[in-house]
């Protein structure tokens, strides 16, 4: 019989000598042990992972690049992971301890269609939606789930807008752990919810929003021996750093001018920014790309935090957007995001629901597609171009965070013309019309199909 839910193991216990430490992002306090809620015991702010070993012996950039390249020929399970292949920049762990689904290894696509639309010839997409569970969360989850099991936890838990829960449930199942999911009732897509169910999570639909779920989880981890796998957990962000490492490797270590990422709880932008700063400090890249964050207008806490409070205090919002993955009003990692935006010279912008829908259809027309939250990147790029922040001759990478199949309702409503029809914005609706490809119901005759083909040829 399974042991009862009584005492909690130590979240930071490591079955090996310490090779990393936790540092508070506000007071700078450094410890070997993190509290159950991954918050500083002095000031309550978030922790980040640092590597004192790099101070003593700085890793050699050329050697790292060559080791990582070599590993692409290996058949070892850890080398086949696009996360653990970069393990010199991650907390150390034995190969056998790793829980992996061969995450990472995601393609970098060029976007000729969107390049024409925007007038930016060197436009690329790093498609994290091609991870095992269909989102960028897998890159962080392999690391954090591994450390959860190492620390002796039996239960892992998260609050989620859908993708974190799908990913956590999968990695927990692979690692023989139980998982508890807290999601806002009626506010996440069925695709994501169904993943969590199939991977065996105990799934609670709470009558609140994401922010309410996360608040409750933070209290829960102090009362019950569950390991929290939200991006407050700094191990998650270490794994998500590898998105940037893999990207730069794909670009032969020539930094793009801009990287543009969607912002929700702001873990991913923080992780990418941390990776860029570390790569720069270690000499892996010679200059920093500008990292910009784009939010939905209805969930624009970071935009307002920067505009109204100069990044000094969080301006929370009541979040509302059809891009449900980023329907977050009280982002946990806002301070980390403010820091990396300033350090890389990036911008923060917001885009409307119509702009998101249009950009999503344009990325779909490339033959790769993405979920609505990912499409804010293209919509945001258009704004940054108008403002002159991005110049047409510069190179730009959009981080597509989730797979098209994550939110089929949005896509179907868009093509059927039912999406956002209550906005009353006739002009915007007209702009979307040419992008719509509604399904056509016909009699099953050759004539009917040929007529449809001829009509389509003319349009
Ligand atoms: N894009 C997608 C597809 C997401 O699922 C999320 C966040 C984001 C962007 C924003 O990333 O939070 O690191 O700023 N999804 C979380 C979840 C919150 O629970 O799945 P962020």
Tab-separated table of C-alpha atoms and ligand atoms in Angstrom:
chain	number	residue	atom	x	y	z
A	1	UNK	CA	0.000	0.000	0.000
A	2	UNK	CA	1.217	3.533	-0.767
A	3	UNK	CA	2.577	5.511	2.220
A	4	UNK	CA	0.266	8.195	3.639
A	5	UNK	CA	0.550	11.875	2.690
A	6	UNK	CA	2.342	12.970	5.823
A	7	UNK	CA	5.778	14.530	6.007
A	8	UNK	CA	7.442	16.254	3.114
A	9	UNK	CA	10.867	15.322	1.832
A	10	UNK	CA	13.344	18.142	1.283
A	11	UNK	CA	12.695	19.835	-2.100
A	12	UNK	CA	16.327	20.551	-2.698
A	13	UNK	CA	17.913	17.343	-1.416
A	14	UNK	CA	20.442	16.051	-3.830
A	15	UNK	CA	21.939	12.589	-3.984
A	16	UNK	CA	25.360	14.083	-4.844
A	17	UNK	CA	27.701	16.897	-3.850
A	18	UNK	CA	26.270	20.394	-4.273
A	19	UNK	CA	27.031	21.795	-7.696
A	20	UNK	CA	24.401	24.532	-7.663
A	21	UNK	CA	22.841	26.897	-5.164
A	22	UNK	CA	19.582	28.813	-4.802
A	23	UNK	CA	19.790	32.612	-4.844
A	24	UNK	CA	16.956	34.963	-3.942
A	25	UNK	CA	16.293	37.378	-6.814
A	26	UNK	CA	15.552	40.261	-4.408
A	27	UNK	CA	17.716	40.025	-1.277
A	28	UNK	CA	20.475	37.970	-2.935
A	29	UNK	CA	20.524	35.457	-0.060
A	30	UNK	CA	22.158	32.201	-1.163
A	31	UNK	CA	21.264	28.749	0.213
A	32	UNK	CA	21.695	25.064	-0.538
A	33	UNK	CA	18.147	24.302	0.563
A	34	UNK	CA	14.906	25.682	-0.783
A	35	UNK	CA	11.644	25.829	1.137
A	36	UNK	CA	8.687	23.762	-0.068
A	37	UNK	CA	7.188	26.760	-1.897
A	38	UNK	CA	10.522	27.709	-3.517
A	39	UNK	CA	10.453	31.152	-1.935
A	40	UNK	CA	13.217	32.918	-0.030
A	41	UNK	CA	12.884	32.318	3.706
A	42	UNK	CA	14.102	35.883	4.400
A	43	UNK	CA	12.055	38.038	2.038
A	44	UNK	CA	9.589	35.653	0.379
A	45	UNK	CA	10.666	36.352	-3.200
A	46	UNK	CA	11.511	33.829	-5.899
A	47	UNK	CA	14.728	31.845	-6.105
A	48	UNK	CA	16.993	31.210	-9.055
A	49	UNK	CA	19.678	28.590	-9.530
A	50	UNK	CA	23.331	29.606	-9.712
A	51	UNK	CA	26.453	27.592	-10.395
A	52	UNK	CA	29.356	28.508	-8.092
A	53	UNK	CA	31.517	26.009	-9.989
A	54	UNK	CA	31.569	28.336	-13.014
A	55	UNK	CA	33.403	30.954	-10.932
A	56	UNK	CA	36.183	28.513	-10.033
A	57	UNK	CA	36.508	26.881	-13.449
A	58	UNK	CA	34.733	28.725	-16.219
A	59	UNK	CA	33.509	26.173	-18.785
A	60	UNK	CA	35.343	26.462	-22.093
A	61	UNK	CA	32.920	27.733	-24.764
A	62	UNK	CA	34.505	25.917	-27.726
A	63	UNK	CA	34.695	22.671	-25.782
A	64	UNK	CA	31.043	22.951	-24.790
A	65	UNK	CA	29.959	23.548	-28.385
A	66	UNK	CA	31.925	20.561	-29.587
A	67	UNK	CA	30.652	18.261	-26.775
A	68	UNK	CA	27.035	19.228	-27.494
A	69	UNK	CA	27.521	18.610	-31.208
A	70	UNK	CA	29.160	15.228	-30.594
A	71	UNK	CA	26.255	14.119	-28.447
A	72	UNK	CA	23.930	14.407	-31.422
A	73	UNK	CA	25.521	11.192	-32.691
A	74	UNK	CA	24.987	9.355	-29.410
A	75	UNK	CA	22.193	6.891	-28.711
A	76	UNK	CA	22.260	7.365	-24.918
A	77	UNK	CA	18.902	8.349	-23.510
A	78	UNK	CA	20.203	11.567	-21.920
A	79	UNK	CA	21.946	12.593	-25.124
A	80	UNK	CA	18.790	12.000	-27.157
A	81	UNK	CA	17.070	14.591	-24.986
A	82	UNK	CA	17.395	18.079	-26.447
A	83	UNK	CA	17.502	19.325	-22.854
A	84	UNK	CA	20.026	17.031	-21.151
A	85	UNK	CA	22.328	17.233	-24.160
A	86	UNK	CA	23.196	20.670	-22.717
A	87	UNK	CA	23.658	19.316	-19.167
A	88	UNK	CA	26.828	21.310	-18.427
A	89	UNK	CA	24.531	24.328	-17.960
A	90	UNK	CA	22.001	22.430	-15.818
A	91	UNK	CA	22.014	21.143	-12.228
A	92	UNK	CA	24.028	17.943	-12.116
A	93	UNK	CA	22.277	14.621	-11.887
A	94	UNK	CA	23.182	11.000	-12.664
A	95	UNK	CA	22.020	9.747	-16.064
A	96	UNK	CA	19.880	6.990	-14.533
A	97	UNK	CA	17.918	9.500	-12.446
A	98	UNK	CA	16.665	11.457	-15.442
A	99	UNK	CA	12.968	11.298	-16.471
A	100	UNK	CA	12.887	12.040	-20.189
A	101	UNK	CA	10.502	11.825	-23.131
A	102	UNK	CA	13.145	13.031	-25.641
A	103	UNK	CA	12.011	16.612	-25.223
A	104	UNK	CA	13.601	19.521	-27.054
A	105	UNK	CA	15.145	18.825	-30.467
A	106	UNK	CA	12.537	21.181	-31.916
A	107	UNK	CA	12.899	22.645	-35.403
A	108	UNK	CA	13.846	26.175	-36.330
A	109	UNK	CA	11.741	27.036	-39.379
A	110	UNK	CA	12.044	29.895	-41.776
A	111	UNK	CA	8.707	31.675	-42.375
A	112	UNK	CA	8.630	32.833	-46.015
A	113	UNK	CA	4.914	33.685	-45.973
A	114	UNK	CA	5.087	35.729	-42.754
A	115	UNK	CA	8.351	37.271	-43.961
A	116	UNK	CA	6.464	38.651	-46.984
A	117	UNK	CA	3.606	39.906	-44.806
A	118	UNK	CA	5.885	41.687	-42.357
A	119	UNK	CA	8.682	42.697	-44.734
A	120	UNK	CA	11.295	41.009	-42.530
A	121	UNK	CA	13.194	38.575	-44.795
A	122	UNK	CA	15.149	36.910	-41.985
A	123	UNK	CA	12.192	35.685	-39.950
A	124	UNK	CA	12.260	32.321	-38.127
A	125	UNK	CA	10.125	30.310	-35.743
A	126	UNK	CA	11.493	28.071	-33.004
A	127	UNK	CA	8.597	25.651	-32.731
A	128	UNK	CA	8.364	24.417	-29.162
A	129	UNK	CA	4.921	23.048	-29.953
A	130	UNK	CA	6.705	20.031	-31.421
A	131	UNK	CA	7.750	18.782	-28.010
A	132	UNK	CA	6.391	15.410	-26.773
A	133	UNK	CA	3.262	16.857	-25.130
A	134	UNK	CA	2.943	19.698	-27.641
A	135	UNK	CA	4.353	22.650	-25.712
A	136	UNK	CA	7.568	24.231	-24.442
A	137	UNK	CA	6.731	23.067	-20.927
A	138	UNK	CA	8.386	19.695	-21.534
A	139	UNK	CA	11.865	21.225	-21.571
A	140	UNK	CA	11.417	22.442	-18.009
A	141	UNK	CA	9.420	19.492	-16.815
A	142	UNK	CA	12.099	16.892	-17.541
A	143	UNK	CA	14.440	18.720	-15.146
A	144	UNK	CA	11.936	19.577	-12.415
A	145	UNK	CA	10.246	16.146	-12.418
A	146	UNK	CA	13.679	14.520	-12.201
A	147	UNK	CA	14.508	16.586	-9.116
A	148	UNK	CA	11.092	15.906	-7.589
A	149	UNK	CA	11.728	12.172	-7.747
A	150	UNK	CA	15.320	12.543	-6.559
A	151	UNK	CA	14.092	14.438	-3.520
A	152	UNK	CA	11.853	11.483	-2.653
A	153	UNK	CA	8.445	13.017	-3.432
A	154	UNK	CA	5.542	10.787	-4.375
A	155	UNK	CA	3.203	13.600	-5.497
A	156	UNK	CA	3.793	16.492	-7.870
A	157	UNK	CA	1.272	19.290	-8.433
A	158	UNK	CA	0.703	22.383	-10.519
A	159	UNK	CA	-1.794	25.125	-11.258
A	160	UNK	CA	-2.208	25.530	-14.972
A	161	UNK	CA	-3.883	27.082	-17.964
A	162	UNK	CA	-3.489	23.639	-19.535
A	163	UNK	CA	-0.055	23.043	-20.991
A	164	UNK	CA	1.852	22.774	-17.723
A	165	UNK	CA	-0.674	20.238	-16.463
A	166	UNK	CA	-0.438	18.139	-19.634
A	167	UNK	CA	3.329	18.145	-19.446
A	168	UNK	CA	3.547	17.523	-15.711
A	169	UNK	CA	1.108	14.621	-15.904
A	170	UNK	CA	3.141	12.990	-18.684
A	171	UNK	CA	6.491	13.302	-16.905
A	172	UNK	CA	4.987	12.161	-13.608
A	173	UNK	CA	3.565	9.088	-15.332
A	174	UNK	CA	6.930	8.312	-16.950
A	175	UNK	CA	8.701	8.742	-13.632
A	176	UNK	CA	6.275	6.672	-11.537
A	177	UNK	CA	4.983	9.734	-9.628
A	178	UNK	CA	1.389	10.729	-8.877
A	179	UNK	CA	0.212	14.119	-10.124
A	180	UNK	CA	-2.374	16.653	-8.968
A	181	UNK	CA	-3.642	19.271	-11.401
A	182	UNK	CA	-5.476	22.489	-10.450
A	183	UNK	CA	-7.087	24.215	-13.443
A	184	UNK	CA	-9.673	26.993	-13.739
A	185	UNK	CA	-13.034	25.445	-14.546
A	186	UNK	CA	-14.211	26.104	-18.096
A	187	UNK	CA	-11.170	28.193	-18.981
A	188	UNK	CA	-8.800	25.705	-20.552
A	189	UNK	CA	-9.014	23.823	-23.812
A	190	UNK	CA	-10.331	20.276	-23.857
A	191	UNK	CA	-7.236	19.075	-25.699
A	192	UNK	CA	-5.008	20.054	-22.822
A	193	UNK	CA	-7.384	18.781	-20.185
A	194	UNK	CA	-7.740	15.449	-21.974
A	195	UNK	CA	-3.970	15.004	-21.978
A	196	UNK	CA	-3.828	15.349	-18.188
A	197	UNK	CA	-6.642	12.827	-17.805
A	198	UNK	CA	-5.025	10.283	-20.101
A	199	UNK	CA	-1.652	10.594	-18.365
A	200	UNK	CA	-3.393	9.743	-15.112
A	201	UNK	CA	-3.428	13.035	-13.197
A	202	UNK	CA	-5.911	13.717	-10.424
A	203	UNK	CA	-7.498	16.700	-12.135
A	204	UNK	CA	-9.409	19.348	-10.180
A	205	UNK	CA	-11.344	22.004	-12.072
A	206	UNK	CA	-11.542	24.846	-9.561
A	207	UNK	CA	-14.196	27.567	-9.666
A	208	UNK	CA	-11.638	30.349	-9.997
A	209	UNK	CA	-9.107	31.631	-12.522
A	210	UNK	CA	-5.454	30.578	-13.033
A	211	UNK	CA	-4.267	33.111	-10.476
A	212	UNK	CA	-6.670	31.627	-7.907
A	213	UNK	CA	-5.389	28.115	-8.686
A	214	UNK	CA	-1.766	29.175	-8.245
A	215	UNK	CA	-2.484	30.926	-4.956
A	216	UNK	CA	-4.142	27.803	-3.620
A	217	UNK	CA	-1.261	25.617	-4.779
A	218	UNK	CA	1.245	27.821	-2.950
A	219	UNK	CA	-0.728	27.241	0.243
A	220	UNK	CA	-1.151	23.535	-0.445
A	221	UNK	CA	2.576	22.840	-0.767
A	222	UNK	CA	3.110	24.246	2.716
A	223	UNK	CA	0.498	21.864	4.146
A	224	UNK	CA	0.936	18.636	2.188
A	225	UNK	CA	4.001	16.761	0.895
A	226	UNK	CA	3.491	17.639	-2.742
A	227	UNK	CA	6.219	19.008	-4.961
A	228	UNK	CA	5.173	22.055	-6.908
A	229	UNK	CA	5.946	22.084	-10.605
A	230	UNK	CA	4.879	25.585	-11.629
A	231	UNK	CA	7.530	27.842	-13.091
A	232	UNK	CA	8.073	29.302	-9.608
A	233	UNK	CA	10.113	26.101	-9.319
A	234	UNK	CA	13.585	27.206	-10.488
A	235	UNK	CA	14.448	23.751	-11.881
A	236	UNK	CA	11.730	24.296	-14.498
A	237	UNK	CA	13.422	27.443	-15.715
A	238	UNK	CA	16.811	25.721	-15.940
A	239	UNK	CA	15.302	23.193	-18.350
A	240	UNK	CA	13.532	25.884	-20.355
A	241	UNK	CA	16.879	27.653	-20.814
A	242	UNK	CA	17.824	24.943	-23.310
A	243	UNK	CA	15.357	26.381	-25.841
A	244	UNK	CA	17.818	29.255	-26.253
A	245	UNK	CA	20.884	26.993	-26.284
A	246	UNK	CA	19.408	24.797	-28.989
A	247	UNK	CA	18.296	27.853	-30.957
A	248	UNK	CA	21.760	29.382	-30.916
A	249	UNK	CA	23.297	26.062	-31.900
A	250	UNK	CA	20.892	25.920	-34.854
A	251	UNK	CA	22.062	29.407	-35.842
A	252	UNK	CA	25.694	28.290	-35.593
A	253	UNK	CA	26.072	30.539	-32.524
A	254	UNK	CA	25.357	33.705	-34.519
A	255	UNK	CA	22.827	35.559	-32.331
A	256	UNK	CA	19.682	36.857	-34.040
A	257	UNK	CA	18.893	40.538	-33.499
A	258	UNK	CA	15.563	39.781	-31.814
A	259	UNK	CA	13.855	36.931	-29.997
A	260	UNK	CA	10.128	37.416	-29.385
A	261	UNK	CA	8.232	35.331	-26.850
A	262	UNK	CA	4.671	35.279	-25.460
A	263	UNK	CA	4.261	36.328	-21.825
A	264	UNK	CA	1.866	34.706	-19.350
A	265	UNK	CA	3.228	33.744	-15.952
A	266	UNK	CA	6.570	35.000	-17.359
A	267	UNK	CA	8.615	31.892	-16.567
A	268	UNK	CA	9.608	31.216	-20.148
A	269	UNK	CA	10.826	34.710	-20.945
A	270	UNK	CA	12.804	34.661	-17.688
A	271	UNK	CA	14.354	31.302	-18.594
A	272	UNK	CA	15.306	32.368	-22.127
A	273	UNK	CA	16.753	35.616	-20.773
A	274	UNK	CA	18.775	33.749	-18.130
A	275	UNK	CA	20.143	31.454	-20.835
A	276	UNK	CA	21.144	34.384	-23.042
A	277	UNK	CA	22.923	36.126	-20.178
A	278	UNK	CA	24.722	32.925	-19.169
A	279	UNK	CA	25.733	32.162	-22.760
A	280	UNK	CA	27.109	35.673	-23.082
A	281	UNK	CA	28.998	35.453	-19.778
A	282	UNK	CA	30.499	32.086	-20.761
A	283	UNK	CA	31.564	33.342	-24.188
A	284	UNK	CA	29.203	31.072	-26.138
A	285	UNK	CA	27.821	34.137	-27.921
A	286	UNK	CA	29.538	37.443	-28.559
A	287	UNK	CA	26.477	39.694	-28.254
A	288	UNK	CA	23.006	39.572	-26.738
A	289	UNK	CA	19.863	39.358	-28.856
A	290	UNK	CA	17.077	41.645	-27.677
A	291	UNK	CA	14.427	39.565	-25.926
A	292	UNK	CA	10.913	40.999	-26.228
A	293	UNK	CA	7.733	39.830	-24.502
A	294	UNK	CA	4.261	40.101	-26.030
A	295	UNK	CA	1.030	39.825	-24.057
A	296	UNK	CA	-2.646	39.742	-24.942
A	297	UNK	CA	-4.236	43.149	-24.336
A	298	UNK	CA	-6.677	41.523	-21.920
A	299	UNK	CA	-3.900	39.928	-19.864
A	300	UNK	CA	-1.301	42.682	-19.934
A	301	UNK	CA	0.114	42.749	-16.411
A	302	UNK	CA	3.731	43.093	-17.531
A	303	UNK	CA	2.928	45.824	-20.066
A	304	UNK	CA	1.200	47.833	-17.343
A	305	UNK	CA	3.869	47.054	-14.762
A	306	UNK	CA	6.473	48.602	-17.055
A	307	UNK	CA	4.340	51.542	-18.242
A	308	UNK	CA	2.620	52.494	-15.017
A	309	UNK	CA	5.110	51.440	-12.356
A	310	UNK	CA	8.400	51.559	-14.249
A	311	UNK	CA	8.857	47.855	-13.516
A	312	UNK	CA	9.106	48.552	-9.772
A	313	UNK	CA	5.879	46.875	-8.578
A	314	UNK	CA	3.472	44.450	-10.168
A	315	UNK	CA	0.301	45.936	-11.653
A	316	UNK	CA	-2.070	42.937	-11.562
A	317	UNK	CA	-5.030	42.744	-13.928
A	318	UNK	CA	-8.219	40.744	-14.212
A	319	UNK	CA	-7.213	38.632	-17.193
A	320	UNK	CA	-9.501	37.916	-20.136
A	321	UNK	CA	-8.414	36.558	-23.512
A	322	UNK	CA	-9.287	33.744	-25.904
A	323	UNK	CA	-5.581	32.883	-25.898
A	324	UNK	CA	-6.356	30.902	-22.746
A	325	UNK	CA	-2.770	29.716	-22.197
A	326	UNK	CA	-1.780	33.267	-21.259
A	327	UNK	CA	-4.963	34.240	-19.426
A	328	UNK	CA	-2.964	35.259	-16.358
A	329	UNK	CA	-3.328	38.502	-14.407
A	330	UNK	CA	-0.824	38.097	-11.623
A	331	UNK	CA	2.357	36.690	-13.192
A	332	UNK	CA	4.633	35.053	-10.639
A	333	UNK	CA	7.936	35.676	-12.441
A	334	UNK	CA	7.345	39.346	-13.296
A	335	UNK	CA	10.518	40.549	-11.548
A	336	UNK	CA	12.675	38.045	-13.386
A	337	UNK	CA	11.093	39.126	-16.677
A	338	UNK	CA	11.633	42.837	-15.943
A	339	UNK	CA	15.278	42.029	-15.253
A	340	UNK	CA	15.930	40.104	-18.495
A	341	UNK	CA	14.087	42.680	-20.619
A	342	UNK	CA	16.313	45.406	-19.194
A	343	UNK	CA	19.478	43.305	-19.451
A	344	UNK	CA	18.924	42.431	-23.121
A	345	UNK	CA	17.318	45.740	-24.162
A	346	UNK	CA	14.037	44.092	-25.167
A	347	UNK	CA	10.546	45.566	-25.452
A	348	UNK	CA	7.153	44.612	-24.067
A	349	UNK	CA	3.986	45.031	-26.136
A	350	UNK	CA	0.352	44.006	-26.164
A	351	UNK	CA	-1.861	42.831	-29.016
A	352	UNK	CA	-5.612	42.625	-29.508
A	353	UNK	CA	-7.752	39.514	-29.876
A	354	UNK	CA	-8.246	40.243	-33.576
A	355	UNK	CA	-4.508	40.682	-34.112
A	356	UNK	CA	-3.884	37.343	-32.384
A	357	UNK	CA	-6.482	35.556	-34.525
A	358	UNK	CA	-5.049	37.036	-37.715
A	359	UNK	CA	-1.454	36.151	-36.806
A	360	UNK	CA	-2.464	32.614	-35.875
A	361	UNK	CA	-4.076	32.079	-39.278
A	362	UNK	CA	-0.995	33.521	-41.004
A	363	UNK	CA	1.292	31.108	-39.154
A	364	UNK	CA	-1.147	28.323	-40.007
A	365	UNK	CA	-0.863	29.274	-43.673
A	366	UNK	CA	2.884	28.517	-43.396
A	367	UNK	CA	1.916	24.872	-42.878
A	368	UNK	CA	3.215	24.771	-39.333
A	369	UNK	CA	0.495	26.365	-37.183
A	370	UNK	CA	0.498	27.108	-33.481
A	371	UNK	CA	-1.900	27.742	-30.639
A	372	UNK	CA	-3.338	31.247	-30.087
A	373	UNK	CA	-0.936	32.206	-27.287
A	374	UNK	CA	2.045	31.550	-29.571
A	375	UNK	CA	0.622	33.770	-32.313
A	376	UNK	CA	1.013	36.886	-30.155
A	377	UNK	CA	4.654	36.811	-31.242
A	378	UNK	CA	3.875	37.534	-34.905
A	379	UNK	CA	1.204	40.083	-33.976
A	380	UNK	CA	3.720	41.713	-31.613
A	381	UNK	CA	6.425	41.767	-34.282
A	382	UNK	CA	4.128	43.815	-36.534
A	383	UNK	CA	3.740	46.362	-33.722
A	384	UNK	CA	7.456	46.476	-32.966
A	385	UNK	CA	8.134	47.078	-36.667
A	386	UNK	CA	5.631	49.953	-36.781
A	387	UNK	CA	7.347	51.505	-33.768
A	388	UNK	CA	10.763	51.130	-35.410
A	389	UNK	CA	12.001	48.977	-32.531
A	390	UNK	CA	12.583	46.126	-35.003
A	391	UNK	CA	14.117	47.090	-38.351
A	392	UNK	CA	13.193	45.128	-41.499
A	393	UNK	CA	16.805	44.172	-42.179
A	394	UNK	CA	17.232	42.615	-38.723
A	395	UNK	CA	16.885	38.900	-37.977
A	396	UNK	CA	13.971	37.841	-35.802
A	397	UNK	CA	13.085	34.548	-34.081
A	398	UNK	CA	9.521	33.992	-32.890
A	399	UNK	CA	9.155	31.421	-30.121
A	400	UNK	CA	6.056	29.357	-30.909
A	401	UNK	CA	5.193	27.844	-27.566
A	402	UNK	CA	2.320	25.461	-28.333
A	403	UNK	CA	1.000	23.156	-31.033
A	404	UNK	CA	-1.925	24.035	-33.318
A	405	UNK	CA	-3.789	20.963	-32.044
A	406	UNK	CA	-3.836	22.314	-28.495
A	407	UNK	CA	-6.889	24.489	-29.117
A	408	UNK	CA	-9.012	23.196	-32.018
A	409	UNK	CA	-12.106	25.095	-30.807
A	410	UNK	CA	-10.390	28.417	-31.429
A	411	UNK	CA	-9.324	27.338	-34.915
A	412	UNK	CA	-12.746	25.978	-35.855
A	413	UNK	CA	-14.546	29.081	-34.590
A	414	UNK	CA	-12.120	31.264	-36.504
A	415	UNK	CA	-12.645	29.503	-39.823
A	416	UNK	CA	-16.402	29.272	-39.352
A	417	UNK	CA	-16.533	33.007	-38.657
A	418	UNK	CA	-17.858	32.571	-35.124
A	419	UNK	CA	-14.761	33.780	-33.288
A	420	UNK	CA	-14.902	37.303	-31.804
A	421	UNK	CA	-18.090	38.098	-33.656
A	422	UNK	CA	-19.388	39.934	-30.574
A	423	UNK	CA	-16.656	42.569	-30.759
A	424	UNK	CA	-18.732	44.546	-33.288
A	425	UNK	CA	-15.531	45.578	-35.049
A	426	UNK	CA	-16.679	45.215	-38.670
A	427	UNK	CA	-13.383	46.397	-40.195
A	428	UNK	CA	-11.368	43.895	-38.246
A	429	UNK	CA	-13.785	41.156	-39.078
A	430	UNK	CA	-13.465	42.006	-42.765
A	431	UNK	CA	-9.672	41.857	-42.479
A	432	UNK	CA	-9.915	38.300	-41.159
A	433	UNK	CA	-12.302	37.092	-43.853
A	434	UNK	CA	-9.716	36.254	-46.553
A	435	UNK	CA	-7.902	34.039	-44.052
A	436	UNK	CA	-10.947	31.922	-43.275
A	437	UNK	CA	-11.244	28.449	-44.811
A	438	UNK	CA	-14.541	27.105	-43.492
A	439	UNK	CA	-15.378	23.455	-44.164
A	440	UNK	CA	-17.800	23.059	-47.078
A	441	UNK	CA	-20.703	20.633	-46.814
A	442	UNK	CA	-21.614	19.123	-50.210
A	443	UNK	CA	-23.591	16.339	-51.764
A	444	UNK	CA	-21.273	13.415	-52.438
A	445	UNK	CA	-21.083	13.976	-56.208
A	446	UNK	CA	-18.162	14.525	-58.525
A	447	UNK	CA	-19.820	17.631	-59.974
A	448	UNK	CA	-20.185	19.297	-56.626
A	449	UNK	CA	-16.521	18.715	-55.768
A	450	UNK	CA	-15.295	19.927	-59.162
A	451	UNK	CA	-17.433	23.087	-58.907
A	452	UNK	CA	-15.942	23.766	-55.481
A	453	UNK	CA	-12.448	23.271	-56.826
A	454	UNK	CA	-13.108	25.717	-59.666
A	455	UNK	CA	-14.509	28.315	-57.302
A	456	UNK	CA	-11.517	27.947	-55.004
A	457	UNK	CA	-9.148	28.382	-57.934
A	458	UNK	CA	-10.764	31.771	-58.687
A	459	UNK	CA	-10.632	33.053	-55.094
B	1	LIG	N1	2.398	29.969	-24.528
B	1	LIG	C1	1.763	28.864	-24.128
B	1	LIG	C2	1.257	27.931	-25.164
B	1	LIG	C3	1.573	28.597	-22.747
B	1	LIG	O1	0.966	27.488	-22.366
B	1	LIG	C4	2.044	29.543	-21.804
B	1	LIG	C5	1.858	29.331	-20.376
B	1	LIG	C6	2.718	30.670	-22.290
B	1	LIG	C7	2.870	30.859	-23.651
B	1	LIG	C8	3.267	31.687	-21.391
B	1	LIG	O2	4.456	31.232	-20.797
B	1	LIG	O3	3.751	31.489	-18.437
B	1	LIG	O4	6.126	31.095	-19.044
B	1	LIG	O5	5.040	33.269	-19.559
B	1	LIG	N2	1.189	28.391	-19.883
B	1	LIG	C9	1.134	28.047	-18.468
B	1	LIG	C10	0.364	26.768	-18.239
B	1	LIG	C11	0.847	29.132	-17.542
B	1	LIG	O6	-0.160	26.555	-17.132
B	1	LIG	O7	0.311	25.940	-19.141
B	1	LIG	P1	4.875	31.806	-19.375
